[in-house]
Amino acid sequence: RPAADSWLYGIGVDQKFSQNVYGGAEYSIRDLDVPFIDVTTNEVQTRDWDEKMGRAYIYYIPHKWVALKAEYIYEQFKQSADLNIGIEKVDTNRFPLGINFFHPSGLGATASTTYFKQKGDYFRIGNVTSESGEDQFWLVDAGISYRLPQRYGFVSLFAKNLFDKSFQFFDTNDVNPAIQPVRTFYAKINLSF
């Protein structure tokens, strides 16, 4: 948040378990003092905002063309109720599962499904008290890519929320959203010279 004072504490570990299995875990806590203008006194005050994030993952490579992944991601955001900027508290659990395919010809494909479970206390626009809400759902993403000859780059086509799943989800990152609320297709070209 702009003009906030913050402290970030974290720990992480990555491990190679065997020639084909990699894993790791990380945990972080961020404490913020967020300034805001109290409209009743017209003075700048600060309020607490706490964020906790954890992640565990495992990657398995059963074949030189195939990579599998499984992850667990946990986020908790808590803020003072009088900040009233969307949430008072929200807990989010995500379980992404994915497969990537890489062919020597340059053709590649990816598919993933992610289970989301979110529960929190939210503010509607104009309300001064929060309301509880929750949702759980699965999303599927997929993509294909082609590596250009002599490694000059990639041409890719992706689909997010492939089955156009409807859900209620509060994204804690409004600049770079984690998921798409509707089916979305996009193409990407990466060039290296």
PDB file of C-alpha atoms in Angstrom:
ATOM      1  CA  ARG A   1       0.000   0.000   0.000  1.00  0.00           C
ATOM      2  CA  PRO A   2       1.303   3.514  -0.804  1.00  0.00           C
ATOM      3  CA  ALA A   3       3.025   5.357   2.087  1.00  0.00           C
ATOM      4  CA  ALA A   4       2.723   2.349   4.418  1.00  0.00           C
ATOM      5  CA  ASP A   5       5.485   1.339   6.795  1.00  0.00           C
ATOM      6  CA  SER A   6       6.077  -2.399   6.652  1.00  0.00           C
ATOM      7  CA  TRP A   7       8.218  -5.231   7.970  1.00  0.00           C
ATOM      8  CA  LEU A   8       8.569  -8.518   6.111  1.00  0.00           C
ATOM      9  CA  TYR A   9       9.740 -11.742   7.747  1.00  0.00           C
ATOM     10  CA  GLY A  10      10.157 -14.957   5.831  1.00  0.00           C
ATOM     11  CA  ILE A  11      11.755 -18.352   5.635  1.00  0.00           C
ATOM     12  CA  GLY A  12      12.026 -20.855   2.820  1.00  0.00           C
ATOM     13  CA  VAL A  13      13.696 -24.062   1.784  1.00  0.00           C
ATOM     14  CA  ASP A  14      14.156 -25.796  -1.577  1.00  0.00           C
ATOM     15  CA  GLN A  15      15.236 -29.419  -1.828  1.00  0.00           C
ATOM     16  CA  LYS A  16      16.209 -31.874  -4.542  1.00  0.00           C
ATOM     17  CA  PHE A  17      14.919 -35.240  -3.264  1.00  0.00           C
ATOM     18  CA  SER A  18      16.114 -37.337  -6.191  1.00  0.00           C
ATOM     19  CA  GLN A  19      17.130 -36.931  -9.807  1.00  0.00           C
ATOM     20  CA  ASN A  20      13.455 -36.385 -10.775  1.00  0.00           C
ATOM     21  CA  VAL A  21      11.784 -34.945  -7.660  1.00  0.00           C
ATOM     22  CA  TYR A  22      12.119 -31.398  -6.319  1.00  0.00           C
ATOM     23  CA  GLY A  23      10.205 -29.689  -3.552  1.00  0.00           C
ATOM     24  CA  GLY A  24      10.159 -26.832  -1.152  1.00  0.00           C
ATOM     25  CA  ALA A  25       8.245 -24.645   1.238  1.00  0.00           C
ATOM     26  CA  GLU A  26       8.147 -20.994   2.227  1.00  0.00           C
ATOM     27  CA  TYR A  27       6.346 -18.853   4.785  1.00  0.00           C
ATOM     28  CA  SER A  28       6.246 -15.092   5.205  1.00  0.00           C
ATOM     29  CA  ILE A  29       4.590 -12.509   7.436  1.00  0.00           C
ATOM     30  CA  ARG A  30       4.221  -8.839   6.532  1.00  0.00           C
ATOM     31  CA  ASP A  31       3.175  -6.267   9.144  1.00  0.00           C
ATOM     32  CA  LEU A  32       2.044  -2.912   7.772  1.00  0.00           C
ATOM     33  CA  ASP A  33       1.022   0.401   9.293  1.00  0.00           C
ATOM     34  CA  VAL A  34      -1.266   1.902   6.658  1.00  0.00           C
ATOM     35  CA  PRO A  35      -1.981   5.659   6.750  1.00  0.00           C
ATOM     36  CA  PHE A  36      -5.454   7.000   6.069  1.00  0.00           C
ATOM     37  CA  ILE A  37      -7.334  10.267   6.584  1.00  0.00           C
ATOM     38  CA  ASP A  38      -9.982  10.104   9.298  1.00  0.00           C
ATOM     39  CA  VAL A  39     -12.906  12.012   7.760  1.00  0.00           C
ATOM     40  CA  THR A  40     -14.353  12.916  11.165  1.00  0.00           C
ATOM     41  CA  THR A  41     -11.176  14.633  12.429  1.00  0.00           C
ATOM     42  CA  ASN A  42      -9.470  15.321   9.070  1.00  0.00           C
ATOM     43  CA  GLU A  43      -6.226  13.902  10.541  1.00  0.00           C
ATOM     44  CA  VAL A  44      -3.848  11.282   9.180  1.00  0.00           C
ATOM     45  CA  GLN A  45      -3.912   8.109  11.265  1.00  0.00           C
ATOM     46  CA  THR A  46      -2.430   4.630  10.833  1.00  0.00           C
ATOM     47  CA  ARG A  47      -4.021   1.211  11.166  1.00  0.00           C
ATOM     48  CA  ASP A  48      -2.637  -2.325  11.254  1.00  0.00           C
ATOM     49  CA  TRP A  49      -2.662  -4.563   8.192  1.00  0.00           C
ATOM     50  CA  ASP A  50      -1.282  -8.102   8.518  1.00  0.00           C
ATOM     51  CA  GLU A  51      -0.489 -10.554   5.738  1.00  0.00           C
ATOM     52  CA  LYS A  52       0.576 -14.191   6.093  1.00  0.00           C
ATOM     53  CA  MET A  53       1.536 -16.347   3.135  1.00  0.00           C
ATOM     54  CA  GLY A  54       2.651 -19.965   2.915  1.00  0.00           C
ATOM     55  CA  ARG A  55       3.493 -22.226   0.011  1.00  0.00           C
ATOM     56  CA  ALA A  56       4.595 -25.834  -0.381  1.00  0.00           C
ATOM     57  CA  TYR A  57       5.323 -27.485  -3.706  1.00  0.00           C
ATOM     58  CA  ILE A  58       6.618 -30.641  -5.314  1.00  0.00           C
ATOM     59  CA  TYR A  59       7.752 -31.111  -8.925  1.00  0.00           C
ATOM     60  CA  TYR A  60       8.175 -34.510 -10.540  1.00  0.00           C
ATOM     61  CA  ILE A  61       9.818 -35.222 -13.911  1.00  0.00           C
ATOM     62  CA  PRO A  62       8.760 -38.744 -14.987  1.00  0.00           C
ATOM     63  CA  HIS A  63      10.160 -38.292 -18.513  1.00  0.00           C
ATOM     64  CA  LYS A  64      12.452 -35.740 -20.128  1.00  0.00           C
ATOM     65  CA  TRP A  65       9.434 -34.386 -22.053  1.00  0.00           C
ATOM     66  CA  VAL A  66       6.990 -34.234 -19.113  1.00  0.00           C
ATOM     67  CA  ALA A  67       6.909 -32.305 -15.820  1.00  0.00           C
ATOM     68  CA  LEU A  68       4.223 -32.597 -13.120  1.00  0.00           C
ATOM     69  CA  LYS A  69       3.565 -30.178 -10.263  1.00  0.00           C
ATOM     70  CA  ALA A  70       1.461 -30.032  -7.123  1.00  0.00           C
ATOM     71  CA  GLU A  71       1.294 -27.012  -4.823  1.00  0.00           C
ATOM     72  CA  TYR A  72      -0.495 -25.690  -1.788  1.00  0.00           C
ATOM     73  CA  ILE A  73      -0.724 -21.903  -1.290  1.00  0.00           C
ATOM     74  CA  TYR A  74      -2.214 -20.200   1.757  1.00  0.00           C
ATOM     75  CA  GLU A  75      -2.878 -16.465   2.199  1.00  0.00           C
ATOM     76  CA  GLN A  76      -4.386 -14.602   5.127  1.00  0.00           C
ATOM     77  CA  PHE A  77      -5.065 -10.865   5.083  1.00  0.00           C
ATOM     78  CA  LYS A  78      -6.334  -8.968   8.132  1.00  0.00           C
ATOM     79  CA  GLN A  79      -6.840  -5.239   8.488  1.00  0.00           C
ATOM     80  CA  SER A  80      -8.530  -2.794  10.800  1.00  0.00           C
ATOM     81  CA  ALA A  81     -12.252  -2.532  10.058  1.00  0.00           C
ATOM     82  CA  ASP A  82     -12.159   1.263   9.786  1.00  0.00           C
ATOM     83  CA  LEU A  83      -9.837   1.129   6.750  1.00  0.00           C
ATOM     84  CA  ASN A  84     -12.876  -0.165   4.812  1.00  0.00           C
ATOM     85  CA  ILE A  85     -11.040  -1.003   1.567  1.00  0.00           C
ATOM     86  CA  GLY A  86     -12.774  -4.212   0.586  1.00  0.00           C
ATOM     87  CA  ILE A  87     -11.893  -6.698   3.309  1.00  0.00           C
ATOM     88  CA  GLU A  88     -11.567  -6.997   7.035  1.00  0.00           C
ATOM     89  CA  LYS A  89     -10.184 -10.540   6.959  1.00  0.00           C
ATOM     90  CA  VAL A  90      -9.818 -13.143   4.212  1.00  0.00           C
ATOM     91  CA  ASP A  91      -8.311 -16.645   4.171  1.00  0.00           C
ATOM     92  CA  THR A  92      -7.522 -18.198   0.794  1.00  0.00           C
ATOM     93  CA  ASN A  93      -6.396 -21.772   0.097  1.00  0.00           C
ATOM     94  CA  ARG A  94      -5.254 -22.826  -3.382  1.00  0.00           C
ATOM     95  CA  PHE A  95      -4.251 -26.282  -4.630  1.00  0.00           C
ATOM     96  CA  PRO A  96      -2.786 -26.066  -8.169  1.00  0.00           C
ATOM     97  CA  LEU A  97      -2.072 -29.312 -10.042  1.00  0.00           C
ATOM     98  CA  GLY A  98      -0.395 -29.154 -13.426  1.00  0.00           C
ATOM     99  CA  ILE A  99       1.335 -30.954 -16.265  1.00  0.00           C
ATOM    100  CA  ASN A 100       3.768 -29.554 -18.832  1.00  0.00           C
ATOM    101  CA  PHE A 101       4.827 -31.263 -22.042  1.00  0.00           C
ATOM    102  CA  PHE A 102       7.962 -30.321 -24.013  1.00  0.00           C
ATOM    103  CA  HIS A 103       8.687 -32.038 -27.350  1.00  0.00           C
ATOM    104  CA  PRO A 104      12.138 -31.779 -28.995  1.00  0.00           C
ATOM    105  CA  SER A 105      10.451 -30.393 -32.134  1.00  0.00           C
ATOM    106  CA  GLY A 106       9.650 -27.226 -30.159  1.00  0.00           C
ATOM    107  CA  LEU A 107       5.996 -27.992 -29.538  1.00  0.00           C
ATOM    108  CA  GLY A 108       4.843 -27.642 -25.929  1.00  0.00           C
ATOM    109  CA  ALA A 109       1.616 -27.831 -23.984  1.00  0.00           C
ATOM    110  CA  THR A 110       0.492 -27.063 -20.456  1.00  0.00           C
ATOM    111  CA  ALA A 111      -2.655 -27.828 -18.484  1.00  0.00           C
ATOM    112  CA  SER A 112      -3.508 -27.071 -14.885  1.00  0.00           C
ATOM    113  CA  THR A 113      -6.447 -27.223 -12.564  1.00  0.00           C
ATOM    114  CA  THR A 114      -6.635 -25.285  -9.316  1.00  0.00           C
ATOM    115  CA  TYR A 115      -8.951 -25.724  -6.363  1.00  0.00           C
ATOM    116  CA  PHE A 116      -9.786 -22.468  -4.575  1.00  0.00           C
ATOM    117  CA  LYS A 117     -11.385 -22.078  -1.163  1.00  0.00           C
ATOM    118  CA  GLN A 118     -11.846 -18.575   0.214  1.00  0.00           C
ATOM    119  CA  LYS A 119     -13.618 -17.355   3.327  1.00  0.00           C
ATOM    120  CA  GLY A 120     -13.675 -13.862   4.761  1.00  0.00           C
ATOM    121  CA  ASP A 121     -15.361 -10.751   6.044  1.00  0.00           C
ATOM    122  CA  TYR A 122     -15.957  -8.269   3.223  1.00  0.00           C
ATOM    123  CA  PHE A 123     -17.246  -4.706   2.866  1.00  0.00           C
ATOM    124  CA  ARG A 124     -19.823  -3.792   0.250  1.00  0.00           C
ATOM    125  CA  ILE A 125     -19.515  -0.297  -1.208  1.00  0.00           C
ATOM    126  CA  GLY A 126     -21.144   2.174   1.168  1.00  0.00           C
ATOM    127  CA  ASN A 127     -21.412  -0.260   4.108  1.00  0.00           C
ATOM    128  CA  VAL A 128     -19.540   0.378   7.357  1.00  0.00           C
ATOM    129  CA  THR A 129     -19.915  -3.175   8.670  1.00  0.00           C
ATOM    130  CA  SER A 130     -18.487  -6.274   7.050  1.00  0.00           C
ATOM    131  CA  GLU A 131     -20.397  -9.321   5.829  1.00  0.00           C
ATOM    132  CA  SER A 132     -19.141 -12.915   5.906  1.00  0.00           C
ATOM    133  CA  GLY A 133     -18.859 -14.851   2.679  1.00  0.00           C
ATOM    134  CA  GLU A 134     -17.150 -17.872   1.187  1.00  0.00           C
ATOM    135  CA  ASP A 135     -16.806 -19.845  -2.014  1.00  0.00           C
ATOM    136  CA  GLN A 136     -14.960 -22.894  -3.294  1.00  0.00           C
ATOM    137  CA  PHE A 137     -14.428 -23.877  -6.908  1.00  0.00           C
ATOM    138  CA  TRP A 138     -12.095 -25.454  -9.478  1.00  0.00           C
ATOM    139  CA  LEU A 139     -10.581 -23.584 -12.454  1.00  0.00           C
ATOM    140  CA  VAL A 140      -8.851 -25.071 -15.494  1.00  0.00           C
ATOM    141  CA  ASP A 141      -6.170 -23.309 -17.570  1.00  0.00           C
ATOM    142  CA  ALA A 142      -4.424 -24.630 -20.688  1.00  0.00           C
ATOM    143  CA  GLY A 143      -1.957 -23.528 -23.320  1.00  0.00           C
ATOM    144  CA  ILE A 144       0.149 -24.549 -26.285  1.00  0.00           C
ATOM    145  CA  SER A 145       3.460 -23.122 -27.429  1.00  0.00           C
ATOM    146  CA  TYR A 146       6.036 -23.482 -30.150  1.00  0.00           C
ATOM    147  CA  ARG A 147       9.747 -22.772 -29.709  1.00  0.00           C
ATOM    148  CA  LEU A 148      11.088 -20.936 -32.764  1.00  0.00           C
ATOM    149  CA  PRO A 149      14.068 -22.461 -34.625  1.00  0.00           C
ATOM    150  CA  GLN A 150      17.543 -21.702 -33.217  1.00  0.00           C
ATOM    151  CA  ARG A 151      15.877 -20.700 -29.911  1.00  0.00           C
ATOM    152  CA  TYR A 152      14.806 -17.274 -31.207  1.00  0.00           C
ATOM    153  CA  GLY A 153      11.780 -17.298 -28.918  1.00  0.00           C
ATOM    154  CA  PHE A 154       8.315 -18.726 -28.344  1.00  0.00           C
ATOM    155  CA  VAL A 155       4.847 -18.296 -29.810  1.00  0.00           C
ATOM    156  CA  SER A 156       2.124 -19.254 -27.319  1.00  0.00           C
ATOM    157  CA  LEU A 157      -1.660 -19.400 -27.027  1.00  0.00           C
ATOM    158  CA  PHE A 158      -3.308 -19.654 -23.597  1.00  0.00           C
ATOM    159  CA  ALA A 159      -6.802 -20.089 -22.176  1.00  0.00           C
ATOM    160  CA  LYS A 160      -7.577 -19.016 -18.601  1.00  0.00           C
ATOM    161  CA  ASN A 161     -10.750 -20.221 -16.863  1.00  0.00           C
ATOM    162  CA  LEU A 162     -11.259 -22.550 -19.828  1.00  0.00           C
ATOM    163  CA  PHE A 163     -14.749 -23.729 -18.802  1.00  0.00           C
ATOM    164  CA  ASP A 164     -15.972 -20.194 -17.969  1.00  0.00           C
ATOM    165  CA  LYS A 165     -16.614 -21.016 -14.304  1.00  0.00           C
ATOM    166  CA  SER A 166     -18.553 -18.442 -12.252  1.00  0.00           C
ATOM    167  CA  PHE A 167     -17.359 -17.782  -8.706  1.00  0.00           C
ATOM    168  CA  GLN A 168     -17.100 -15.228  -5.917  1.00  0.00           C
ATOM    169  CA  PHE A 169     -13.463 -14.390  -5.198  1.00  0.00           C
ATOM    170  CA  PHE A 170     -11.686 -11.404  -3.683  1.00  0.00           C
ATOM    171  CA  ASP A 171      -8.303 -10.983  -5.361  1.00  0.00           C
ATOM    172  CA  THR A 172      -5.782  -9.543  -2.926  1.00  0.00           C
ATOM    173  CA  ASN A 173      -3.611  -8.260  -5.794  1.00  0.00           C
ATOM    174  CA  ASP A 174      -5.654  -5.734  -7.765  1.00  0.00           C
ATOM    175  CA  VAL A 175      -2.693  -4.855 -10.030  1.00  0.00           C
ATOM    176  CA  ASN A 176      -1.900  -8.410 -11.168  1.00  0.00           C
ATOM    177  CA  PRO A 177      -4.988 -10.612 -10.657  1.00  0.00           C
ATOM    178  CA  ALA A 178      -4.377 -14.296  -9.952  1.00  0.00           C
ATOM    179  CA  ILE A 179      -7.436 -15.581 -11.837  1.00  0.00           C
ATOM    180  CA  GLN A 180      -9.800 -14.498 -14.589  1.00  0.00           C
ATOM    181  CA  PRO A 181     -13.531 -14.116 -13.809  1.00  0.00           C
ATOM    182  CA  VAL A 182     -14.506 -15.182 -17.360  1.00  0.00           C
ATOM    183  CA  ARG A 183     -12.986 -17.425 -20.034  1.00  0.00           C
ATOM    184  CA  THR A 184     -10.013 -15.555 -21.478  1.00  0.00           C
ATOM    185  CA  PHE A 185      -7.831 -16.384 -24.481  1.00  0.00           C
ATOM    186  CA  TYR A 186      -4.574 -14.628 -25.198  1.00  0.00           C
ATOM    187  CA  ALA A 187      -1.486 -15.030 -27.353  1.00  0.00           C
ATOM    188  CA  LYS A 188       2.094 -14.209 -26.478  1.00  0.00           C
ATOM    189  CA  ILE A 189       5.263 -13.871 -28.523  1.00  0.00           C
ATOM    190  CA  ASN A 190       8.685 -13.863 -26.821  1.00  0.00           C
ATOM    191  CA  LEU A 191      11.646 -13.089 -29.056  1.00  0.00           C
ATOM    192  CA  SER A 192      15.376 -13.464 -28.278  1.00  0.00           C
ATOM    193  CA  PHE A 193      17.998 -12.018 -30.595  1.00  0.00           C
TER     194      PHE A 193
END
